[in-house]
Tab-separated table of C-alpha atoms and ligand atoms in Angstrom:
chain	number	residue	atom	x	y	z
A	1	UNK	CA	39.491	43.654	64.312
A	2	UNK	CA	41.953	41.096	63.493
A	3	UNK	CA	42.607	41.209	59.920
A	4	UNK	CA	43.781	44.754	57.731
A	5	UNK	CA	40.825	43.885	55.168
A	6	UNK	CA	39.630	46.819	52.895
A	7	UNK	CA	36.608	45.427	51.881
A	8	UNK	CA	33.333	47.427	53.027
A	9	UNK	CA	31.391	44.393	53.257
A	10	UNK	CA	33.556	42.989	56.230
A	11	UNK	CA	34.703	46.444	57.572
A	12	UNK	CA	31.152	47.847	57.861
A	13	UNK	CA	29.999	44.393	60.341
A	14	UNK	CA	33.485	44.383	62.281
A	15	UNK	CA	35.211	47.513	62.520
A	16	UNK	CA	35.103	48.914	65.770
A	17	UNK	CA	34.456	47.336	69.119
A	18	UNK	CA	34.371	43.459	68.853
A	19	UNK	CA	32.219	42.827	71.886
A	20	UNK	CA	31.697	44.865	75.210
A	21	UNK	CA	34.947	44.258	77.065
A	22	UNK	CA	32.259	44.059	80.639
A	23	UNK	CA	29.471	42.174	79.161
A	24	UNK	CA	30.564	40.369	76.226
A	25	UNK	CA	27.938	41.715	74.183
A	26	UNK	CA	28.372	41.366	70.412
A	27	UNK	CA	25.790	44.007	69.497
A	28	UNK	CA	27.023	47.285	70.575
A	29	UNK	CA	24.907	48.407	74.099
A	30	UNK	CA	22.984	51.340	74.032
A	31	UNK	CA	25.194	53.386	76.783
A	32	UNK	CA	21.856	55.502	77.614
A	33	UNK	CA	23.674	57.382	80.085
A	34	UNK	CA	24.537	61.289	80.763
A	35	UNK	CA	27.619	60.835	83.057
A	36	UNK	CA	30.582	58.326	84.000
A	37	UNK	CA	31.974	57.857	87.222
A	38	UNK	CA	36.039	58.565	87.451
A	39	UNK	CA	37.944	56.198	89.714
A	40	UNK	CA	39.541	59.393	91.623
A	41	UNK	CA	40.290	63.159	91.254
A	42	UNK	CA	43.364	62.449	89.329
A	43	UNK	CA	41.542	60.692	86.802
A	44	UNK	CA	38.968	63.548	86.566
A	45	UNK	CA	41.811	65.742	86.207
A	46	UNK	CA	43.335	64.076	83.657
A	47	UNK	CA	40.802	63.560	81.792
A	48	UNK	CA	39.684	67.265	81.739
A	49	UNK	CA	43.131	68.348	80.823
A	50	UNK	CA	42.831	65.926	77.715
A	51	UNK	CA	45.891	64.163	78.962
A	52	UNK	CA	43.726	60.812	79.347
A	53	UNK	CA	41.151	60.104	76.812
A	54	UNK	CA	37.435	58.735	78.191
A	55	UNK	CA	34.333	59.525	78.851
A	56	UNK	CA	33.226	62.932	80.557
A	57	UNK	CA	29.621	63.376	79.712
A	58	UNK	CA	27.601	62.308	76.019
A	59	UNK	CA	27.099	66.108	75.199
A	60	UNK	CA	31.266	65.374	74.449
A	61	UNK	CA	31.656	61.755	73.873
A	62	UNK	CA	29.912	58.629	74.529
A	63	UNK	CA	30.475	54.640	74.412
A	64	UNK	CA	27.692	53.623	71.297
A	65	UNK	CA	28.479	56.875	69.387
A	66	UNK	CA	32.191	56.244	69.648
A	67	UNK	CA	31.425	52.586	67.970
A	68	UNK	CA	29.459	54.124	65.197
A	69	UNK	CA	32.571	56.690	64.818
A	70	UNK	CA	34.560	53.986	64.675
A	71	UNK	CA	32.569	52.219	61.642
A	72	UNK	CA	31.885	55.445	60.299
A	73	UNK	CA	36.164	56.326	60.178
A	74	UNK	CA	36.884	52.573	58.725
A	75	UNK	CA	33.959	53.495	55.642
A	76	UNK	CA	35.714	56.411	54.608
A	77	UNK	CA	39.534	55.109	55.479
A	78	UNK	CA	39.779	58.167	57.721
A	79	UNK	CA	41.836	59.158	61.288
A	80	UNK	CA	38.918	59.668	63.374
A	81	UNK	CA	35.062	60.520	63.527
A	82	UNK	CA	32.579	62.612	64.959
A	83	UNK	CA	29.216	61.504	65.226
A	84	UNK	CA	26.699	65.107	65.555
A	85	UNK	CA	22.750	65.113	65.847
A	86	UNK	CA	21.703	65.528	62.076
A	87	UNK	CA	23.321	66.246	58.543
A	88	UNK	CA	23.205	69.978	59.126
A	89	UNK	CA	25.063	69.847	62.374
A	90	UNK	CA	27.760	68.179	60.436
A	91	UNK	CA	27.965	70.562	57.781
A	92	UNK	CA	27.687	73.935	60.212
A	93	UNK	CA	30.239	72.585	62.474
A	94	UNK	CA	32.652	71.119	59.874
A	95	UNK	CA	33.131	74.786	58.869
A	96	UNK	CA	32.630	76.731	62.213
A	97	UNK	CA	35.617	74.281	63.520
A	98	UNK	CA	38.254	76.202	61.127
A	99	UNK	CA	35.984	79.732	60.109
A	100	UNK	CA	35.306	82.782	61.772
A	101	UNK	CA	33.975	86.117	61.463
A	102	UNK	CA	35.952	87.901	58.496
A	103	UNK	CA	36.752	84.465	57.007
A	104	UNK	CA	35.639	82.887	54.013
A	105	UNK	CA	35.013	79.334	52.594
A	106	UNK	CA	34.405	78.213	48.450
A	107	UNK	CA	31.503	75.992	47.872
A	108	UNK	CA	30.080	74.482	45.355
A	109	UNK	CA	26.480	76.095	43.411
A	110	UNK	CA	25.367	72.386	43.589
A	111	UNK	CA	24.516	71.702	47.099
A	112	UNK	CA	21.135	70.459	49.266
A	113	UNK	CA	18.487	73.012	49.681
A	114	UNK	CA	19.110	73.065	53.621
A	115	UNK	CA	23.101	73.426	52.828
A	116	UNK	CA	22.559	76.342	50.704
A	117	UNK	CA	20.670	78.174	53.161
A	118	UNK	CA	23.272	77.360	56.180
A	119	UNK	CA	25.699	78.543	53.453
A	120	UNK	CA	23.906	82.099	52.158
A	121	UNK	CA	22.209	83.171	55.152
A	122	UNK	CA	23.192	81.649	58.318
A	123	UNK	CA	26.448	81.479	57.832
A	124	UNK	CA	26.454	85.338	56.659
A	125	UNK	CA	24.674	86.583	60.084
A	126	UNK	CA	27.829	85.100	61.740
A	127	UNK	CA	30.129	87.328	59.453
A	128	UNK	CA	31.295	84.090	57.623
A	129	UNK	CA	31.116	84.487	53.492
A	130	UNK	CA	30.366	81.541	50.999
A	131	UNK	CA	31.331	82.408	47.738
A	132	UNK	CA	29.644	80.143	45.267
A	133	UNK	CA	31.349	78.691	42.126
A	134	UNK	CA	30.029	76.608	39.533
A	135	UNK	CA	31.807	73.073	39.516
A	136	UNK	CA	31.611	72.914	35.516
A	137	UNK	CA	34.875	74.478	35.829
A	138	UNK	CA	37.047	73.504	38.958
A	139	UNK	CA	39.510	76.575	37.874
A	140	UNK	CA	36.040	78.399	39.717
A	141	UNK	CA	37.777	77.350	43.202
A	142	UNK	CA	40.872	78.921	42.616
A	143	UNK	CA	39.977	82.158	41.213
A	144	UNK	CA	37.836	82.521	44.475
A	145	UNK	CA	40.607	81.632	46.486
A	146	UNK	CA	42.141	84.469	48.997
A	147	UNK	CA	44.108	84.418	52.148
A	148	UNK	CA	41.108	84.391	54.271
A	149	UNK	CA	39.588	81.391	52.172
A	150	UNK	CA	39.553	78.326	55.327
A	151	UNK	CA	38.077	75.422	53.048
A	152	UNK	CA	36.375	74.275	49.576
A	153	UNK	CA	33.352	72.514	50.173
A	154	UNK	CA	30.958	70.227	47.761
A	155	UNK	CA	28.774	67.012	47.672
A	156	UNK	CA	30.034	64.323	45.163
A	157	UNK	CA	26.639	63.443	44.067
A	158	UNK	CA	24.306	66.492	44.195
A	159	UNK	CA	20.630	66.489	43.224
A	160	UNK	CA	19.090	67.071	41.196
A	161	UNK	CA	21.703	67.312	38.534
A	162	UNK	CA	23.140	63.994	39.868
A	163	UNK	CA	26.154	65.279	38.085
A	164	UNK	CA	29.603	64.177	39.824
A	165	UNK	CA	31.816	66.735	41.637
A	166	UNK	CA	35.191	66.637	40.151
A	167	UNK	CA	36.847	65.517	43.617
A	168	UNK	CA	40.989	65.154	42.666
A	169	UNK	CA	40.846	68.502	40.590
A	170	UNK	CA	39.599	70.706	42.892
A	171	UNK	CA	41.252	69.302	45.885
A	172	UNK	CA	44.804	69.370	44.377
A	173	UNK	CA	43.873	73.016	44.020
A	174	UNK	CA	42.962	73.607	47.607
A	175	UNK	CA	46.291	71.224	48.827
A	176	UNK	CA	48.325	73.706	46.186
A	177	UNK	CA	46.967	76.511	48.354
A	178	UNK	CA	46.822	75.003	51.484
A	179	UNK	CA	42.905	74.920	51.133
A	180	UNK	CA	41.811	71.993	52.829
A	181	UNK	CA	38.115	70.248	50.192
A	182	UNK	CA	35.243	69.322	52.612
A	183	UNK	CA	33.275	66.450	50.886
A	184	UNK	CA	29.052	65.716	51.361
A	185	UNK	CA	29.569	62.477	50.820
A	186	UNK	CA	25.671	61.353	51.633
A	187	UNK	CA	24.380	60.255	48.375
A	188	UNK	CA	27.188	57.711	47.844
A	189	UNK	CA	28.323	56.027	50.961
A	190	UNK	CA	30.452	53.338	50.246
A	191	UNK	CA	30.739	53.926	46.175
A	192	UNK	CA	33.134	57.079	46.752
A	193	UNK	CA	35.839	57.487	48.777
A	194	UNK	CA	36.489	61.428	48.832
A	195	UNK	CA	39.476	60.576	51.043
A	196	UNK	CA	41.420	58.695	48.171
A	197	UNK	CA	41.201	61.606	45.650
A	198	UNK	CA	42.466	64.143	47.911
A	199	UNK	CA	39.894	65.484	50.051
A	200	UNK	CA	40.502	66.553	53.699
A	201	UNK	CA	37.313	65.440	55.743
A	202	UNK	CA	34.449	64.208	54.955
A	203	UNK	CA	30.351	64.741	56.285
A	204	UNK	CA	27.126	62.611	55.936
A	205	UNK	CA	23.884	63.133	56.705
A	206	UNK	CA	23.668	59.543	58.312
A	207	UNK	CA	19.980	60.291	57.922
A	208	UNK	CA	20.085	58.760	54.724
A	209	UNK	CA	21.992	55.478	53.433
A	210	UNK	CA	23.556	55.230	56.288
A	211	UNK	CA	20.930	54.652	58.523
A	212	UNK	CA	18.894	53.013	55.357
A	213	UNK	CA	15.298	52.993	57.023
A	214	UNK	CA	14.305	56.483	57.561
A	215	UNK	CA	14.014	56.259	61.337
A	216	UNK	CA	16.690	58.634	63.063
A	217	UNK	CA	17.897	62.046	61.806
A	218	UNK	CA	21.740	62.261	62.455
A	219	UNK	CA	25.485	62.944	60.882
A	220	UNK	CA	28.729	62.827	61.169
A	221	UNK	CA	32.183	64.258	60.620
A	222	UNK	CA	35.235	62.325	59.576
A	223	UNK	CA	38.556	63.666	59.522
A	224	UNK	CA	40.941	62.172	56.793
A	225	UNK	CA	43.908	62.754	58.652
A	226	UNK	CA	45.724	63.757	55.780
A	227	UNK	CA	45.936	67.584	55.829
A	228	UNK	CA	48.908	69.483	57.237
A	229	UNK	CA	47.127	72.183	59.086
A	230	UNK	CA	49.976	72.773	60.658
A	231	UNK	CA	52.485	73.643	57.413
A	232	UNK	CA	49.463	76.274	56.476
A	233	UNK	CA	49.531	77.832	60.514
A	234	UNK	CA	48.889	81.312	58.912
A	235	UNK	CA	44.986	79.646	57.349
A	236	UNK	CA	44.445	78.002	60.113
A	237	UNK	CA	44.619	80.242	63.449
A	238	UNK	CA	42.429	78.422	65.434
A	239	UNK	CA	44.414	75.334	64.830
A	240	UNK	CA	47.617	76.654	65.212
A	241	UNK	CA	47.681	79.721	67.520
A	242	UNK	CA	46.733	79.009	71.713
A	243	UNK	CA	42.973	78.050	72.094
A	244	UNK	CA	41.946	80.873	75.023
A	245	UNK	CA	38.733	78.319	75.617
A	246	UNK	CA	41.159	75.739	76.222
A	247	UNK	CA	43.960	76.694	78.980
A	248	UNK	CA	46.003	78.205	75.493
A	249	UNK	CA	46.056	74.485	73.937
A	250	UNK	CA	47.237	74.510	70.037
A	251	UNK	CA	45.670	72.117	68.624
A	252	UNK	CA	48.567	70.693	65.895
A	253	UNK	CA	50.778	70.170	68.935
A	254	UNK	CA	47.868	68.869	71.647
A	255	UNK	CA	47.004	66.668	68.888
A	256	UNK	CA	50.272	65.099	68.409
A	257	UNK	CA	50.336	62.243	70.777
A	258	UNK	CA	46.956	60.766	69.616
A	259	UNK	CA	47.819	61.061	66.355
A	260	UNK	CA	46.803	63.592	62.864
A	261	UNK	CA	43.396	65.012	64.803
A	262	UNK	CA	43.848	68.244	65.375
A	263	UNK	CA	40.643	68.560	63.359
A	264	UNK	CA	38.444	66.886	65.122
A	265	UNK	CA	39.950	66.562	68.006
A	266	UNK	CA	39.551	70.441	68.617
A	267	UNK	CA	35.528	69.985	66.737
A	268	UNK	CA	34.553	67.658	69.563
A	269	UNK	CA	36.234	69.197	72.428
A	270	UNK	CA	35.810	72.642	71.609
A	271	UNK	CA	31.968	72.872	69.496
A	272	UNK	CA	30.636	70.278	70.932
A	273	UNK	CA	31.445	71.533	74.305
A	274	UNK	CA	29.901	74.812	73.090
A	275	UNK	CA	27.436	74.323	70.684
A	276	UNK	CA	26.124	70.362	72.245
A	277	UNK	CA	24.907	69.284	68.465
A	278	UNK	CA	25.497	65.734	69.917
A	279	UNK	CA	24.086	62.334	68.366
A	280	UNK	CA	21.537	60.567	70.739
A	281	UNK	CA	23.280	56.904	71.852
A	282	UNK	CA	19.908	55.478	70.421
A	283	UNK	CA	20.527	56.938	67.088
A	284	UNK	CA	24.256	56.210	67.078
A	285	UNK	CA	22.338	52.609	67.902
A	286	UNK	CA	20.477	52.437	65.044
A	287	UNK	CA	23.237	53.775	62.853
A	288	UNK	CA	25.290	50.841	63.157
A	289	UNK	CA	22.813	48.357	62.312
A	290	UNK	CA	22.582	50.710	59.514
A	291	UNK	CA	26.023	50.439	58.610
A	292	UNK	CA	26.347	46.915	58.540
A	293	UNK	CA	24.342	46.275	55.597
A	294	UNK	CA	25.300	49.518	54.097
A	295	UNK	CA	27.314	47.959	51.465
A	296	UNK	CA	24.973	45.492	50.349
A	297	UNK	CA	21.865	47.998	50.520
A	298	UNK	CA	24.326	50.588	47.943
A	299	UNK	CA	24.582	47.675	45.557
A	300	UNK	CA	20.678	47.120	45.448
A	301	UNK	CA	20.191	50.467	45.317
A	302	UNK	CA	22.652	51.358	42.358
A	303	UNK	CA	21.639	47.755	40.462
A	304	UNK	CA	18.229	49.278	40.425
A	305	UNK	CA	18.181	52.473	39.888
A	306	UNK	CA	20.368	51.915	37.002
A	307	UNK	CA	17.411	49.746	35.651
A	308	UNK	CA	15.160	52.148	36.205
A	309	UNK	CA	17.094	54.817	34.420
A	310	UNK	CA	17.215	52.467	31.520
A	311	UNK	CA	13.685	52.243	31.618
A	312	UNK	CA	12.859	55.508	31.464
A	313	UNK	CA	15.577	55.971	28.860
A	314	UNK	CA	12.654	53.700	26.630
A	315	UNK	CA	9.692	55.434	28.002
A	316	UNK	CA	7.629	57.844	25.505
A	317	UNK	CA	6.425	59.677	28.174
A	318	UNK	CA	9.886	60.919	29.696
A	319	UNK	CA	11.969	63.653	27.562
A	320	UNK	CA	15.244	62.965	29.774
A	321	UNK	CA	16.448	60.936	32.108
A	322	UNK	CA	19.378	62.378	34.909
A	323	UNK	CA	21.838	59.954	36.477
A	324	UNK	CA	25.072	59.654	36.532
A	325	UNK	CA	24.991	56.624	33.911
A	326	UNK	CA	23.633	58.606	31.575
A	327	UNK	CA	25.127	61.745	31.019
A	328	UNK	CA	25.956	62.450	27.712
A	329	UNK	CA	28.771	64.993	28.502
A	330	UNK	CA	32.291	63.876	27.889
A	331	UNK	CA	33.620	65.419	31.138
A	332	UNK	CA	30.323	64.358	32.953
A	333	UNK	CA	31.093	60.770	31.756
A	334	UNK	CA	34.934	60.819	33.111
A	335	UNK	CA	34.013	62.287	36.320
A	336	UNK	CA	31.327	59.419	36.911
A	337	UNK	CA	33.819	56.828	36.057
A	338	UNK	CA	36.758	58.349	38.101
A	339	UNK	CA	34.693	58.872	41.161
A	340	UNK	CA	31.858	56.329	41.274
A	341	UNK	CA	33.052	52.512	41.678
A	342	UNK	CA	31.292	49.352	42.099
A	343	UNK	CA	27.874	51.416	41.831
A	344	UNK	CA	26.240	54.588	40.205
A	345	UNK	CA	23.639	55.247	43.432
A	346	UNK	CA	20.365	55.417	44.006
A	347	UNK	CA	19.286	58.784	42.776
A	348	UNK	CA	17.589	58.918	39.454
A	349	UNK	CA	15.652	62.381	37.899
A	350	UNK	CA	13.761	62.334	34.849
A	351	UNK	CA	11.468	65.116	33.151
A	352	UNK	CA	7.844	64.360	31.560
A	353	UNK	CA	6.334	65.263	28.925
A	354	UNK	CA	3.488	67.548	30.359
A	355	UNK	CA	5.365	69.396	33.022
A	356	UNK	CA	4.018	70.457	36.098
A	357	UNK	CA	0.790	68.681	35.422
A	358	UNK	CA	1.901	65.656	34.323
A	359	UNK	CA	4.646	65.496	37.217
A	360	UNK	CA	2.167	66.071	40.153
A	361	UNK	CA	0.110	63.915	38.740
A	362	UNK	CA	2.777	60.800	38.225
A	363	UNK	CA	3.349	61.500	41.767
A	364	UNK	CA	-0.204	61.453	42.896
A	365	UNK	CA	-0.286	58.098	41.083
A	366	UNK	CA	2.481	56.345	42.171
A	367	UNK	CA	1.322	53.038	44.914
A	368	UNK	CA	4.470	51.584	46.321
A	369	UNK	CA	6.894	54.540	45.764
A	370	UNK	CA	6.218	56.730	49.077
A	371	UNK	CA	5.951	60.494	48.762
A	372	UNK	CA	8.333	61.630	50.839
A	373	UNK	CA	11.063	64.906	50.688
A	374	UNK	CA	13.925	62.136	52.104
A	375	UNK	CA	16.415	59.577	50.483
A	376	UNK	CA	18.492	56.947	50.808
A	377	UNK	CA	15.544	54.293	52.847
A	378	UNK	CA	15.181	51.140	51.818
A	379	UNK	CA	11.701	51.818	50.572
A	380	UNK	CA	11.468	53.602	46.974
A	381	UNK	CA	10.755	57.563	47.374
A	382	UNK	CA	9.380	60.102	45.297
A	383	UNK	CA	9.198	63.939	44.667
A	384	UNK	CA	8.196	66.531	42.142
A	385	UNK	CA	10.657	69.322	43.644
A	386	UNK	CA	8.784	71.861	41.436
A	387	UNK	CA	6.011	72.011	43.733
A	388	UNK	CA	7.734	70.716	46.691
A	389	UNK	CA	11.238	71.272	48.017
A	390	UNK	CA	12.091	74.236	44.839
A	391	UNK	CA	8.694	75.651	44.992
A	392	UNK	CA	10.355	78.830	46.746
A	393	UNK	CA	12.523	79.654	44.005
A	394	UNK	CA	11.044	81.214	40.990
A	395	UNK	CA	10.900	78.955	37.372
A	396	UNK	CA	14.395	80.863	36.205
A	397	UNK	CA	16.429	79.795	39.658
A	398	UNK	CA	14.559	76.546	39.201
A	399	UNK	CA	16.091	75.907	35.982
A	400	UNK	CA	19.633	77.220	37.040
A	401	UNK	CA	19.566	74.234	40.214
A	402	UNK	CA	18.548	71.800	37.432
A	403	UNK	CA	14.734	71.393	38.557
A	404	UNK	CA	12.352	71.485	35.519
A	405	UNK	CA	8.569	71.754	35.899
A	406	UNK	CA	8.152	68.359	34.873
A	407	UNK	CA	10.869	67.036	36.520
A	408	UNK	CA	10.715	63.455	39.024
A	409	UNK	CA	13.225	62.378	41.216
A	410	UNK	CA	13.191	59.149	42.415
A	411	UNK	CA	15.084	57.123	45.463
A	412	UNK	CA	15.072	53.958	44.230
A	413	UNK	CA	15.070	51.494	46.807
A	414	UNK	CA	15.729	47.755	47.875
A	415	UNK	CA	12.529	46.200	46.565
A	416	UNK	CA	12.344	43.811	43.537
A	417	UNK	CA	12.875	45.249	40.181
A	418	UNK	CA	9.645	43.898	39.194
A	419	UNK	CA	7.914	45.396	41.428
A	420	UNK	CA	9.686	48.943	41.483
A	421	UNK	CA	8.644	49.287	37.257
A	422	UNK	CA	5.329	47.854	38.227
A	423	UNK	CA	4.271	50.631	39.707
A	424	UNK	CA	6.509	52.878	37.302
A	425	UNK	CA	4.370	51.424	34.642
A	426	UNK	CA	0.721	51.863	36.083
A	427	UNK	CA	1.799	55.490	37.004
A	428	UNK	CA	2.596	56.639	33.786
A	429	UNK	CA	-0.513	54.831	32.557
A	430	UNK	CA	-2.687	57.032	34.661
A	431	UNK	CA	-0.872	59.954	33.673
A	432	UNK	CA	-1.363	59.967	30.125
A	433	UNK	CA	-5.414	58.432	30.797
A	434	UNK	CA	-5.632	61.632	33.215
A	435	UNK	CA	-4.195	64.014	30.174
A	436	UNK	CA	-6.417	62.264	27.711
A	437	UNK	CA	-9.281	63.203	29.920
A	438	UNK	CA	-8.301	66.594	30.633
A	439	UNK	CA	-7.746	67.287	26.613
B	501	PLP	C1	19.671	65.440	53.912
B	501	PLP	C2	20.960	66.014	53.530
B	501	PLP	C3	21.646	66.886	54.386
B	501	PLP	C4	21.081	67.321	55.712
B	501	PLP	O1	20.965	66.223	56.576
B	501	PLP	P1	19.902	66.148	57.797
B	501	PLP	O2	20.286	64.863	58.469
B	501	PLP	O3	18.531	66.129	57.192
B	501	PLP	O4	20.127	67.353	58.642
B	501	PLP	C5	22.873	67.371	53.976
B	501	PLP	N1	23.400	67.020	52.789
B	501	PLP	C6	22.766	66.185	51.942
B	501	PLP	C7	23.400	65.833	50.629
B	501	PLP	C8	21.529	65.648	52.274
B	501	PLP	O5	20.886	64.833	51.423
């Protein structure tokens, strides 16, 4: 790319690759290949001994995904990408890169259902603790801070609560303890840049908006190139001390000709070497077309699902609405309007009057919204997490994540406004005929 624009609309269709430099191809090619052929030994060797980058093999790196971690770098004015084969990948690697057994990382109480679990049982059998603080007060972080503590880790727009994680505060805590903050950025591509408020690197689930039409499962790392891993060498071991795996590389200083890395320079070369969580060149495929209407998708989205929410704000039937444009909290308020520009997402929760009931049944109800347990496609999505995605936890933990028995959450999607309260409309009218009839 040419120009040093900043704008997502024009980064997101021309960052990266401008054609194939063989074909001329403007879309990206789908390199569905396993293997590259080196021009001679020397290459090979070089290559191997990381003193050339290219291609190897696609378990490591590959052509299509390295456009998509190209785009996906430019969205979140990062150093560098990694693109890995689903959200959870992303997440479990983006800690095992910098964590072992004995260490420790801080994460946020408000995290995905499939996070959590990583986090409080996976993660444990691996001798790996998550200690889990409530982001109400980012103070939490600190006091759970000790010398074996390898990164703070949240999502900046976590359902159900859709409340906003206070991104600068806790990550000038972690940079005052050389704690690098880890940011789930999936719920709000594009309207939050973690990077510019002080976090370290950032994951997706590029399941979600960034893919935009439900059709691949994948995510992705991005490093923000602006943590000194190397001024904190006693946190950071396995950045800092000789990589055994690795002919005794250190990272900081292998890193140093290509630029600030180490990260995920080490992630690629070292877990997906070892672990092969790698992205499909079909899905990295798919991802950029994603990407390139990313920013204009985010704007549908947030116009209306903040028209929704004010909908619902005027609907009898609903008791309270949950997005981040209507919080009533001061400090919920600030946060949205520090964090969130240009868009408040796509996510909106409400509670009905009726509860469990009346929520199954609004779902049941419901014509053009699908029923489905994802979010962030085009299409408008629906769930009643009571009976779904939280039905494991009893009512009491329920309440604690912020799920009420009569509690909706919607993805609002791309369609007309119209069209998306239409159906709003006719599903809350057979909700309350349905409770007539019941009564
Ligand atoms: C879906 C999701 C994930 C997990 O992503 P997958 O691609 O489904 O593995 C992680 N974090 C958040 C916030 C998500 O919504």
């Amino acid at each position: 790319m040419t120009s040093a624009t900043t704008h997502p609309e024009t980064l997101m269709l021309h960052a990266g690759p401008r054609n194939d430099p063989v074909t001329g191809s403007v879309a990206v090619p789908i390199h569905q290949t396993t293997s590259y052929q080196f021009r001679d030994t020397t290459h090979a060797a070089n290559l191997f001994a990381l003193k050339e980058l290219g291609n190897l093999y696609t378990r490591v790196m590959n052509p299509t995904c390295d456009a998509l971690e190209q785009k996906l770098a430019a969205l979140e004015g990062g150093v560098a990408a990694m693109a890995v084969s689903s959200g959870q990948a992303a997440s479990a690697l983006a800690v095992l890169n910098i964590c072992h057994a004995g260490d420790n990382i801080v994460s946020s109480t408000d995290v995905y259902g499939g996070t959590w679990n990583l986090f409080a049982h996976t993660l444990s059998t691996l001798g790996i603790t998550v200690r889990f603080v409530d982001p109400v007060d980012p103070e939490a972080f600190r006091r759970a801070t000790d010398s074996r503590t390898r990164a703070y880790y949240a999502e900046t727009l976590p359902n159900p609560k859709l409340a906003v994680f206070p991104i600068g505060e806790v990550a000038s805590i972690g940079r005052s303890l050389g704690v690098p903050l880890i940011m789930d950025n999936t719920a709000a591509p594009v309207i939050c840049k973690p990077f510019e408020h002080g976090a370290a690197i950032v994951v997706h689930s590029t399941t979600k908006y960034i893919g935009g039409h439900g059709t691949s499962i994948g995510g992705a790392i991005v490093d923000g190139g602006n943590f000194d891993w190397e001024q904190h060498a006693d946190r950071f071991p396995m950045l800092n001390q000789p990589d055994p795996s690795y002919h005794g590389a250190i990272w900081t200083q292998a890193a140093k000709p290509l630029g600030p890395i180490a990260y995920i320079l080490k992630a690629r070369v070292t877990l997906q070497r070892d672990l092969g969580m790698s992205m499909s060149p079909f899905n990295a495929f798919q991802f950029i077309q994603g990407l390139e209407t990313l920013p204009l998708r985010m704007r549908e989205h947030s116009r209306n699902a903040a028209s929704v929410a004010n909908y619902l704000q005027n609907h009898p039937a609903v008791t309270r609405v949950i997005f981040p444009g209507t919080h009533t909290d001061a400090e919920q308020r600030r946060r949205t309007k520090a964090y969130l520009k240009g868009g408040l997402g796509g996510l909106v929760g409400f509670e009905l009057k009726g509860g469990e009931a009346a929520g199954r049944h609004f779902i049941d109800a419901l014509k053009l919204f699908y029923h489905v347990a994802n979010i962030g496609d085009a299409r408008s999505l629906a769930i009643h997490p009571a009976s779904t995605t939280h039905s494991q936890l009893t009512e009491a933990e329920q309440g604690a994540t912020g799920v009420t028995p009569g509690y909706v959450r919607l993805s609002v999607g791309i369609e007309h406004i119209d069209d998306i309260l239409a159906d709003l409309t006719q599903a809350f009218a057979a909700v309350s005929a349905g409770l007539a009839a019941a009564a």
